[in-house]
PDB file of C-alpha atoms in Angstrom:
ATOM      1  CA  UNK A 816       0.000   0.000   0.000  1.00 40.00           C
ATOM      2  CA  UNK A 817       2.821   2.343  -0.674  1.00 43.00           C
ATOM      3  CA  UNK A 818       1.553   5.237  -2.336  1.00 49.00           C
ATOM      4  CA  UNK A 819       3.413   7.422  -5.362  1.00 54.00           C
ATOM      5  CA  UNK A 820       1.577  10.581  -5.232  1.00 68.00           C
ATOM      6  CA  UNK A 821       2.233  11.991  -1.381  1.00 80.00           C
ATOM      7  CA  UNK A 822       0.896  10.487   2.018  1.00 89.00           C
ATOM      8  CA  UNK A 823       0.505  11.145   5.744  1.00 93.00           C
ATOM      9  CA  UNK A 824       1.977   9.701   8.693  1.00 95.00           C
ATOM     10  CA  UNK A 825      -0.143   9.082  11.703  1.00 95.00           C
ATOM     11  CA  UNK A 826       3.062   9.401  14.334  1.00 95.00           C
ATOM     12  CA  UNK A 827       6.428  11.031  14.817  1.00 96.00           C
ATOM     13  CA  UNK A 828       8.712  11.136  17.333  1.00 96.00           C
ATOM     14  CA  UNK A 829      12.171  12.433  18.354  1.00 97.00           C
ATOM     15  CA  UNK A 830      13.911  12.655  21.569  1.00 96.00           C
ATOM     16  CA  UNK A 831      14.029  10.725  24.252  1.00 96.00           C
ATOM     17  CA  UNK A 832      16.021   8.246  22.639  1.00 95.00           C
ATOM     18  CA  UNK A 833      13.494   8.233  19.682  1.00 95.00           C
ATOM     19  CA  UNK A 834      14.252   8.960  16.115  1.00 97.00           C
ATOM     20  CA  UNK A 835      12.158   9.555  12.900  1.00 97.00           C
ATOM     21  CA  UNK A 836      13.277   9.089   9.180  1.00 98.00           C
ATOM     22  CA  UNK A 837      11.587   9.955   6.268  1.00 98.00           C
ATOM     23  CA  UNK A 838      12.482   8.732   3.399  1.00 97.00           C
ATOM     24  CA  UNK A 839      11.139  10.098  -0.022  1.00 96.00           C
ATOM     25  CA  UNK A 840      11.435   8.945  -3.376  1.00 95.00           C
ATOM     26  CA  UNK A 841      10.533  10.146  -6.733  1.00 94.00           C
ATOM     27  CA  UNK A 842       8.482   7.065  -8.803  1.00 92.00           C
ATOM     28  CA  UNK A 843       8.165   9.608 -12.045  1.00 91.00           C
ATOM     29  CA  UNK A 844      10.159  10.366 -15.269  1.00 93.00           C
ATOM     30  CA  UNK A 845       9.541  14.350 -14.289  1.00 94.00           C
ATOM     31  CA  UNK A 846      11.312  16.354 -11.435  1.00 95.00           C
ATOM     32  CA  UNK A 847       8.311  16.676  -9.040  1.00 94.00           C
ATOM     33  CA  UNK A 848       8.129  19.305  -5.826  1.00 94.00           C
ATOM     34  CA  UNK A 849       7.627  17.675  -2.807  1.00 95.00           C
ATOM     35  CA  UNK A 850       6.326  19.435   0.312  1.00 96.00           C
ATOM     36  CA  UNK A 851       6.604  17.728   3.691  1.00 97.00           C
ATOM     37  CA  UNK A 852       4.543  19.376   6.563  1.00 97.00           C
ATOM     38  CA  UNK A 853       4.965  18.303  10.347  1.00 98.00           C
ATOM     39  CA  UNK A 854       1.810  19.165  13.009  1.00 97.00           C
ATOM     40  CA  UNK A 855       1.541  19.040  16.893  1.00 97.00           C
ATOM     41  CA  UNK A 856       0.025  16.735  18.836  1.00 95.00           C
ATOM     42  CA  UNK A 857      -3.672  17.495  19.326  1.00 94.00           C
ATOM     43  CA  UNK A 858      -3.712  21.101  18.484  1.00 96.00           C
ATOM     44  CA  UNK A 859      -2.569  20.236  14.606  1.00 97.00           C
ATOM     45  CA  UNK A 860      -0.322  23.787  14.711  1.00 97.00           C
ATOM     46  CA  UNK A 861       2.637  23.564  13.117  1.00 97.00           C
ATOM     47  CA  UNK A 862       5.460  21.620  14.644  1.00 97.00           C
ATOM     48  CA  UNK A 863       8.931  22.614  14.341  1.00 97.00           C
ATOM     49  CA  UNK A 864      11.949  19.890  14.496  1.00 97.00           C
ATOM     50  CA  UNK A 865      15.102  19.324  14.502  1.00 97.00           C
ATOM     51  CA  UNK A 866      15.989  18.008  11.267  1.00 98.00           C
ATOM     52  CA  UNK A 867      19.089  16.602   9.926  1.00 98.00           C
ATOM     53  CA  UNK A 868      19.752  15.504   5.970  1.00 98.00           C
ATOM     54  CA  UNK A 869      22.079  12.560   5.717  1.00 97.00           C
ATOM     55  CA  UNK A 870      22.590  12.748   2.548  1.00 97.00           C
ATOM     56  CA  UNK A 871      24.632  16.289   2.423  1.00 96.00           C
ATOM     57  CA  UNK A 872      25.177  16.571   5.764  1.00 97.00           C
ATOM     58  CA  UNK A 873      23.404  19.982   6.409  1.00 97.00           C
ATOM     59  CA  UNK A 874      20.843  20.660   9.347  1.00 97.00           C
ATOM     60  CA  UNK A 875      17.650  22.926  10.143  1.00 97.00           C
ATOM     61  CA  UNK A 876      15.130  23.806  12.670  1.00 97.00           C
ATOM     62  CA  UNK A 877      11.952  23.949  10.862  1.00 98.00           C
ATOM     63  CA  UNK A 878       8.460  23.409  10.806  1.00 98.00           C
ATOM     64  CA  UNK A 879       8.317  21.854   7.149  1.00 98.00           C
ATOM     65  CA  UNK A 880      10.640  20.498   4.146  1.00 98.00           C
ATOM     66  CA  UNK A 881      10.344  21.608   0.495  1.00 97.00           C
ATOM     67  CA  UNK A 882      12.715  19.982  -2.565  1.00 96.00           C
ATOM     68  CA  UNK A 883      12.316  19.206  -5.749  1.00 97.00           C
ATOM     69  CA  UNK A 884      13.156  15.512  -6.586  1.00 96.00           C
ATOM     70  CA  UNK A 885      14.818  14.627 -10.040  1.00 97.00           C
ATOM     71  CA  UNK A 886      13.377  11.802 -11.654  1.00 96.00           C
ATOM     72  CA  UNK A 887      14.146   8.610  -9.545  1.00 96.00           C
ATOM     73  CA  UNK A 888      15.700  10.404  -6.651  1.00 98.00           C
ATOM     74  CA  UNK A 889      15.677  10.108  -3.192  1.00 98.00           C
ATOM     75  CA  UNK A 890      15.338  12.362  -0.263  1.00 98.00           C
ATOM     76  CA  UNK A 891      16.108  11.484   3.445  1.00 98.00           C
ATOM     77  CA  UNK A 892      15.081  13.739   6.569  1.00 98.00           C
ATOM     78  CA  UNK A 893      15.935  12.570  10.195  1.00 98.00           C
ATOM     79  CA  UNK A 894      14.972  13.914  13.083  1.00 98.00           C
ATOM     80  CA  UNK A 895      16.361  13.615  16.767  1.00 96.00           C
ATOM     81  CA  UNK A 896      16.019  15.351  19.307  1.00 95.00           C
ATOM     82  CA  UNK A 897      18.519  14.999  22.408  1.00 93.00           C
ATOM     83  CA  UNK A 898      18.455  11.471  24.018  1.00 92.00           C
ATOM     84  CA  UNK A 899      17.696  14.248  27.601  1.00 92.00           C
ATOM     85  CA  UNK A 900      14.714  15.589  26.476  1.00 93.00           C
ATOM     86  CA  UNK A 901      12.268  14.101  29.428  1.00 93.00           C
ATOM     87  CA  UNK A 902       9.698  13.077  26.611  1.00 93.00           C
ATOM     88  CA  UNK A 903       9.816  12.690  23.111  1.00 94.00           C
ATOM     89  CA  UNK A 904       7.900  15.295  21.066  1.00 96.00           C
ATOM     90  CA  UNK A 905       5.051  13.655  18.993  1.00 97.00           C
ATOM     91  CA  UNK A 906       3.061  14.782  16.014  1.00 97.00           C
ATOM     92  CA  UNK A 907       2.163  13.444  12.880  1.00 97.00           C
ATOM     93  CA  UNK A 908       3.174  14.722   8.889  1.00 97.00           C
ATOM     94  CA  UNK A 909       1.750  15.128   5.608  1.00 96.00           C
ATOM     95  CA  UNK A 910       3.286  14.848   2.392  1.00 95.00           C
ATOM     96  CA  UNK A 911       1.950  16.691  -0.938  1.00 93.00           C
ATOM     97  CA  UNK A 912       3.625  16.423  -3.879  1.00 92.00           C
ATOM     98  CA  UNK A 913       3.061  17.383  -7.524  1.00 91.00           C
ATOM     99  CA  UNK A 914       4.499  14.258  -9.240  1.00 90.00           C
ATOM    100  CA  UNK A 915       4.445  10.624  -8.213  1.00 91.00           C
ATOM    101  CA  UNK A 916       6.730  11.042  -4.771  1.00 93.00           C
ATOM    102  CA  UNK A 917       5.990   8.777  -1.943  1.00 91.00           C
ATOM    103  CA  UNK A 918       7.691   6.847   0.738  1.00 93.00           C
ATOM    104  CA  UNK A 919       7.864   5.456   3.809  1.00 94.00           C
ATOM    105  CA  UNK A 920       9.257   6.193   7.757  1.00 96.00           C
ATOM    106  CA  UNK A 921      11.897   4.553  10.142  1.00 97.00           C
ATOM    107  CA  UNK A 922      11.140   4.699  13.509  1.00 95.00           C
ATOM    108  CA  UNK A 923      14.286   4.251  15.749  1.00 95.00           C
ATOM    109  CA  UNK A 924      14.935   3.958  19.409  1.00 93.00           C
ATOM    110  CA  UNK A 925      18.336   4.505  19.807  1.00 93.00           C
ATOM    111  CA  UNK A 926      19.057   3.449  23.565  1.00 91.00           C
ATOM    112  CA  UNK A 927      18.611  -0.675  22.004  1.00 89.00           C
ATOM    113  CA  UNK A 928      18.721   0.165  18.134  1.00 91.00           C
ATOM    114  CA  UNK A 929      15.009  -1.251  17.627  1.00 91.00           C
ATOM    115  CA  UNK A 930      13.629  -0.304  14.478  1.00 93.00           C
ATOM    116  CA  UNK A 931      10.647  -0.613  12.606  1.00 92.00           C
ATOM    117  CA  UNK A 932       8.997   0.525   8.874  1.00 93.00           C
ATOM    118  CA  UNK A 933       6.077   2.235   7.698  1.00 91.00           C
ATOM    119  CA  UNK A 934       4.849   3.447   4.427  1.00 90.00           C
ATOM    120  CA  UNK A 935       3.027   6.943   4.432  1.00 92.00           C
ATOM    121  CA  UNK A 936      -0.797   6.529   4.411  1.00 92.00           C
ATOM    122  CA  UNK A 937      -2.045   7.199   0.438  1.00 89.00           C
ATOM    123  CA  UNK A 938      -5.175   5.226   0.951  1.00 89.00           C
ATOM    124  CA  UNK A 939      -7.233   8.591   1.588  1.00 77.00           C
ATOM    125  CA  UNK A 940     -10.111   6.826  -0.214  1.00 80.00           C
ATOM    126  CA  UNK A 941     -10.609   4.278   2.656  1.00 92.00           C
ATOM    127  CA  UNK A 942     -14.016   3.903   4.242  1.00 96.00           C
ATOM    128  CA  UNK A 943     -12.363   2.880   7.374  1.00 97.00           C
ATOM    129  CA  UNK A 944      -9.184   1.570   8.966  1.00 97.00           C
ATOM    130  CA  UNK A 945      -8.866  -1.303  10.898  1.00 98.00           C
ATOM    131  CA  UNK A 946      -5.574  -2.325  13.282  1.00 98.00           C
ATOM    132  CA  UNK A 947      -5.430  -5.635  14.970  1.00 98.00           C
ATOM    133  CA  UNK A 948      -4.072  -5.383  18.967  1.00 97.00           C
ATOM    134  CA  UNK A 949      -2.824  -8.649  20.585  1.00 97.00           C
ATOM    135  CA  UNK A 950      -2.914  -7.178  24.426  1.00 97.00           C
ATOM    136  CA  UNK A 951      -1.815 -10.678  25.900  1.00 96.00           C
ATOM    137  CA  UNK A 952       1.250 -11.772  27.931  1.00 94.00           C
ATOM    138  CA  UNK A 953       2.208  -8.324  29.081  1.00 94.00           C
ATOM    139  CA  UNK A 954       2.343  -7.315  25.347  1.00 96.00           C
ATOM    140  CA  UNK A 955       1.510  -3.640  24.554  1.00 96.00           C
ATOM    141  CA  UNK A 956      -0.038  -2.174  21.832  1.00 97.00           C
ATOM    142  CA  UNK A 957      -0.102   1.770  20.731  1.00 96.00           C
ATOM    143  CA  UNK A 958      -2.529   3.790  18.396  1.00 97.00           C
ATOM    144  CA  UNK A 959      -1.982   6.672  16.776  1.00 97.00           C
ATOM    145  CA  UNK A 960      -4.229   8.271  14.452  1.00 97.00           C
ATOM    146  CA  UNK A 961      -3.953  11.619  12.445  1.00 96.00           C
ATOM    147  CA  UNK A 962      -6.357  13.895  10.968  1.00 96.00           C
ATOM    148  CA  UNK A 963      -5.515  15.088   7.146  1.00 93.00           C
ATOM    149  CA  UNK A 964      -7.755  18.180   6.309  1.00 93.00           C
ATOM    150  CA  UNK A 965      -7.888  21.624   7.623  1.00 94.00           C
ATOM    151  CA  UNK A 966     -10.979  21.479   9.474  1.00 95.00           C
ATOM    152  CA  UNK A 967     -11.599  19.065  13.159  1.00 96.00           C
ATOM    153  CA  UNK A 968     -13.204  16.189  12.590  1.00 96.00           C
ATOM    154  CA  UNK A 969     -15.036  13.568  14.723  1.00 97.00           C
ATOM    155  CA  UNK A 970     -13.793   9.570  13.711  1.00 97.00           C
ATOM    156  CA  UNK A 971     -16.481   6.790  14.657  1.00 98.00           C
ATOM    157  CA  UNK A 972     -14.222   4.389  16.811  1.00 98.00           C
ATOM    158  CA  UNK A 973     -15.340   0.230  17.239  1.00 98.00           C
ATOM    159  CA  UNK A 974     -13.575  -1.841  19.496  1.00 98.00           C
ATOM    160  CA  UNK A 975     -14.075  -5.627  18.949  1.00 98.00           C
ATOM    161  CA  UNK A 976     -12.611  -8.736  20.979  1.00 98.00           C
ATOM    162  CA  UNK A 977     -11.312 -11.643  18.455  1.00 98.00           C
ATOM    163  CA  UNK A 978     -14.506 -13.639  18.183  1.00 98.00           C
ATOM    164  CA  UNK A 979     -15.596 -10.348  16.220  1.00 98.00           C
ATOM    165  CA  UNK A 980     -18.014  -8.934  19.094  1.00 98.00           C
ATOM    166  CA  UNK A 981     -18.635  -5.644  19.638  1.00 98.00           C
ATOM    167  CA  UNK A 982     -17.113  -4.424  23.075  1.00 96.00           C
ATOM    168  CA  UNK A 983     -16.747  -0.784  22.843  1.00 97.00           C
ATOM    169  CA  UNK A 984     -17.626   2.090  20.420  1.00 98.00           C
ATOM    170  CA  UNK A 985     -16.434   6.070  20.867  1.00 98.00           C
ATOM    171  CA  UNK A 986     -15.966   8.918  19.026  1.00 98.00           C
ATOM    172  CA  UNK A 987     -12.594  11.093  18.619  1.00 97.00           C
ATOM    173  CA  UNK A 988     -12.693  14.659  18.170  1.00 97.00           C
ATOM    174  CA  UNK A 989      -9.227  15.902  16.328  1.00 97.00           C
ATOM    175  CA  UNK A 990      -8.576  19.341  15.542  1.00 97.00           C
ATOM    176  CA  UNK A 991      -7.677  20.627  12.108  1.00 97.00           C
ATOM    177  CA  UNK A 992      -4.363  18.551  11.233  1.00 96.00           C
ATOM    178  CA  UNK A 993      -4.372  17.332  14.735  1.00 96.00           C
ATOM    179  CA  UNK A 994      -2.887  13.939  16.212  1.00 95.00           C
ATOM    180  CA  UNK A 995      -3.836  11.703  18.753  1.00 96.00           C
ATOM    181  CA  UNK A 996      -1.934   9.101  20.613  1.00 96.00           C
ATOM    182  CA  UNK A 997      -2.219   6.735  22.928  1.00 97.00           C
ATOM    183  CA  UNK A 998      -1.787   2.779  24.757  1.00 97.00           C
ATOM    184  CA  UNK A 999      -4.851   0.628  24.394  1.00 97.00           C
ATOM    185  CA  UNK A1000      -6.271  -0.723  28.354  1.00 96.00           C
ATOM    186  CA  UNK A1001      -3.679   1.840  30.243  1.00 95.00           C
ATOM    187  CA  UNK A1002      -4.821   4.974  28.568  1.00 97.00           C
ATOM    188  CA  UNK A1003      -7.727   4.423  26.818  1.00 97.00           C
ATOM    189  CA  UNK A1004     -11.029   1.473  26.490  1.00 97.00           C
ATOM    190  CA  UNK A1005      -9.671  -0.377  29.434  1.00 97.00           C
ATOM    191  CA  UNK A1006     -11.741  -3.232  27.967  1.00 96.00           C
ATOM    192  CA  UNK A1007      -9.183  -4.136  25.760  1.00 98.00           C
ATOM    193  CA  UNK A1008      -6.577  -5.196  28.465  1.00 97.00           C
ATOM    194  CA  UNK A1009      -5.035  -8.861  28.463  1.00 97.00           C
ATOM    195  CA  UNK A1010      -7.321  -9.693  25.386  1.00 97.00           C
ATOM    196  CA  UNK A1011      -7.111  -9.690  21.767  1.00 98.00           C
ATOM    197  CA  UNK A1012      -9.198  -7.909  19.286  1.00 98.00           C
ATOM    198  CA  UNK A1013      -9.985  -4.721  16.552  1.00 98.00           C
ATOM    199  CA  UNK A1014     -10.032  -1.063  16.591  1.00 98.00           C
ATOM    200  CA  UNK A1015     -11.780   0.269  13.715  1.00 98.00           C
ATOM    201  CA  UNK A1016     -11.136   3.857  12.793  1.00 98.00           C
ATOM    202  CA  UNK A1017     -14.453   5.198  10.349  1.00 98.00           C
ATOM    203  CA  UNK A1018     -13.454   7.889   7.960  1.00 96.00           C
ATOM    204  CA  UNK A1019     -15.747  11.156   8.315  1.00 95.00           C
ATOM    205  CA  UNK A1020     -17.843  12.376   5.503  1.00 92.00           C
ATOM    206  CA  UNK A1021     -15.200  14.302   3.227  1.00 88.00           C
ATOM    207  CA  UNK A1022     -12.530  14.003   5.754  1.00 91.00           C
ATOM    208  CA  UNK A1023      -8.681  12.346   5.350  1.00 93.00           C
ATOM    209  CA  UNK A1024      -7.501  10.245   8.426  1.00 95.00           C
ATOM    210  CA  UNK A1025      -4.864   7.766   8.956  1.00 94.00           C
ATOM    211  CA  UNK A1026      -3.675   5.362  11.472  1.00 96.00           C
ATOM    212  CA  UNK A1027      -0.900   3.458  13.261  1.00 95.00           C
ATOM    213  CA  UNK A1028      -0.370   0.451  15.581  1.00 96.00           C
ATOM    214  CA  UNK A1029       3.065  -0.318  17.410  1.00 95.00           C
ATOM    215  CA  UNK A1030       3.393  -3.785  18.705  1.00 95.00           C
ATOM    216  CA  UNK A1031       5.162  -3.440  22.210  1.00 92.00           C
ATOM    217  CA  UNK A1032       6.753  -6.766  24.114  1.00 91.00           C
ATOM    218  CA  UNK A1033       7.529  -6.794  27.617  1.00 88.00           C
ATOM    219  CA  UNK A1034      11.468  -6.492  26.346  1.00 81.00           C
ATOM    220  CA  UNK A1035      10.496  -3.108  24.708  1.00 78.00           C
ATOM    221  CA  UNK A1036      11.274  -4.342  21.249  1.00 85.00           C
ATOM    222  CA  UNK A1037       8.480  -3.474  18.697  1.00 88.00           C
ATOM    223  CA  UNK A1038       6.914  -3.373  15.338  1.00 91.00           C
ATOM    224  CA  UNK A1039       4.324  -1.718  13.686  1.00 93.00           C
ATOM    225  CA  UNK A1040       0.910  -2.671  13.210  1.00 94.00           C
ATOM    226  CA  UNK A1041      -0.281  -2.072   9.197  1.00 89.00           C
ATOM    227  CA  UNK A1042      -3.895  -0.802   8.969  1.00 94.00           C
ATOM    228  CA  UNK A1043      -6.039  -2.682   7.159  1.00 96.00           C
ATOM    229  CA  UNK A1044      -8.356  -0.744   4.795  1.00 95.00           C
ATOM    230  CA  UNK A1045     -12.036  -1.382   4.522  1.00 94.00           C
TER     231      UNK A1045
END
């Protein structure tokens, strides 16, 4: 479900040992501009970040990235913040382009070198989103979910165990551009605790969302969780 045409990201993070790379790539035989925005938890304002580019070794503080990508190039953009902030600094991004530039993020925790891989969200089409959560054996599992357009929005939420039953339903108000995230059982729908189930994210009439699960053993290794579309 990697997209060619731009994308959003559901979760960022940097500092605290956390690191975020983006990694872009023009698909198309035509330079294309590509324009990648980063926004606040919650609120959706603008979020600035440390940013680093690997590739030529330069460095910014800034709220967004602009380039323009040659035909089959590739742009990377890693941020992290110092390993002593006391919390990492979340958001989520979106990526416009005007060619056929997509890509994909690496999520990093530095203090054990854990990493794991997720293509940007193109699937803006998508009635719903669905992420599976296995909450047994002292496993974990995160959500993060992102709103796309300009305007708040209210996502239908349904929480079902694994035999398919209904246990919980909820609705999430996200500002314009805003992010939410959070542990399922500790910080939200308690219900889901030491079981294993769905939580179905329902697209709003002529809104954009997307979503992201993290997998977290008790060793604090992880993965992420791909979304299935309905």
């Amino acid at each position: 479900n990697v997209g060619t045409n731009g994308g959003s990201i559901a979760h960022i993070a940097t500092g605290n040992g956390w690191q975020t790379t983006f990694v872009l790539i023009n698909t198309g035989s035509s330079s294309a501009q590509a324009s990648l925005k980063f926004f606040a938890t919650r609120s959706g304002n603008p979020l600035t970040l440390p940013l680093t580019f690997p590739q030529t070794g330069d460095s910014a503080t800034a709220n967004s990235v602009a380039r323009t990508l040659a035909p089959g190039a590739t742009l990377v953009v890693q941020s992290t913040a110092p390993v002593s902030d006391p919390a990492p600094t979340i958001g989520s991004a979106q990526l416009t382009a005007n060619g056929n530039v997509g890509g994909f993020v690496i999520f990093r925790y530095n203090p054990n070198g854990q990493e794991a891989v997720v293509p940007l969200e193109s699937r803006s089409t998508a009635n719903s989103f669905v992420i599976a959560f296995d909450n047994t054996g002292n496993t974990a599992t995160g959500v993060a979910v992102n709103n796309g357009t300009p305007q708040s929005v209210n996502i239908p939420v349904i929480i079902r165990d694994e035999s398919g039953a209904q246990i919980t339903t909820d609705t999430l108000t996200l500002a314009a551009n805003g992010h939410e995230a959070f542990t399922l059982g500790t910080d939200r729908y308690p219900g889901t605790l030491n079981i294993r189930g769905t939580i179905e994210f329902m697209t709003p009439a002529g809104g954009q969302i997307g979503t992201l699960g993290i997998r977290i053993p008790p060793p604090l290794t992880f993965t992420t969780l791909p979304a299935l579309a309905k």
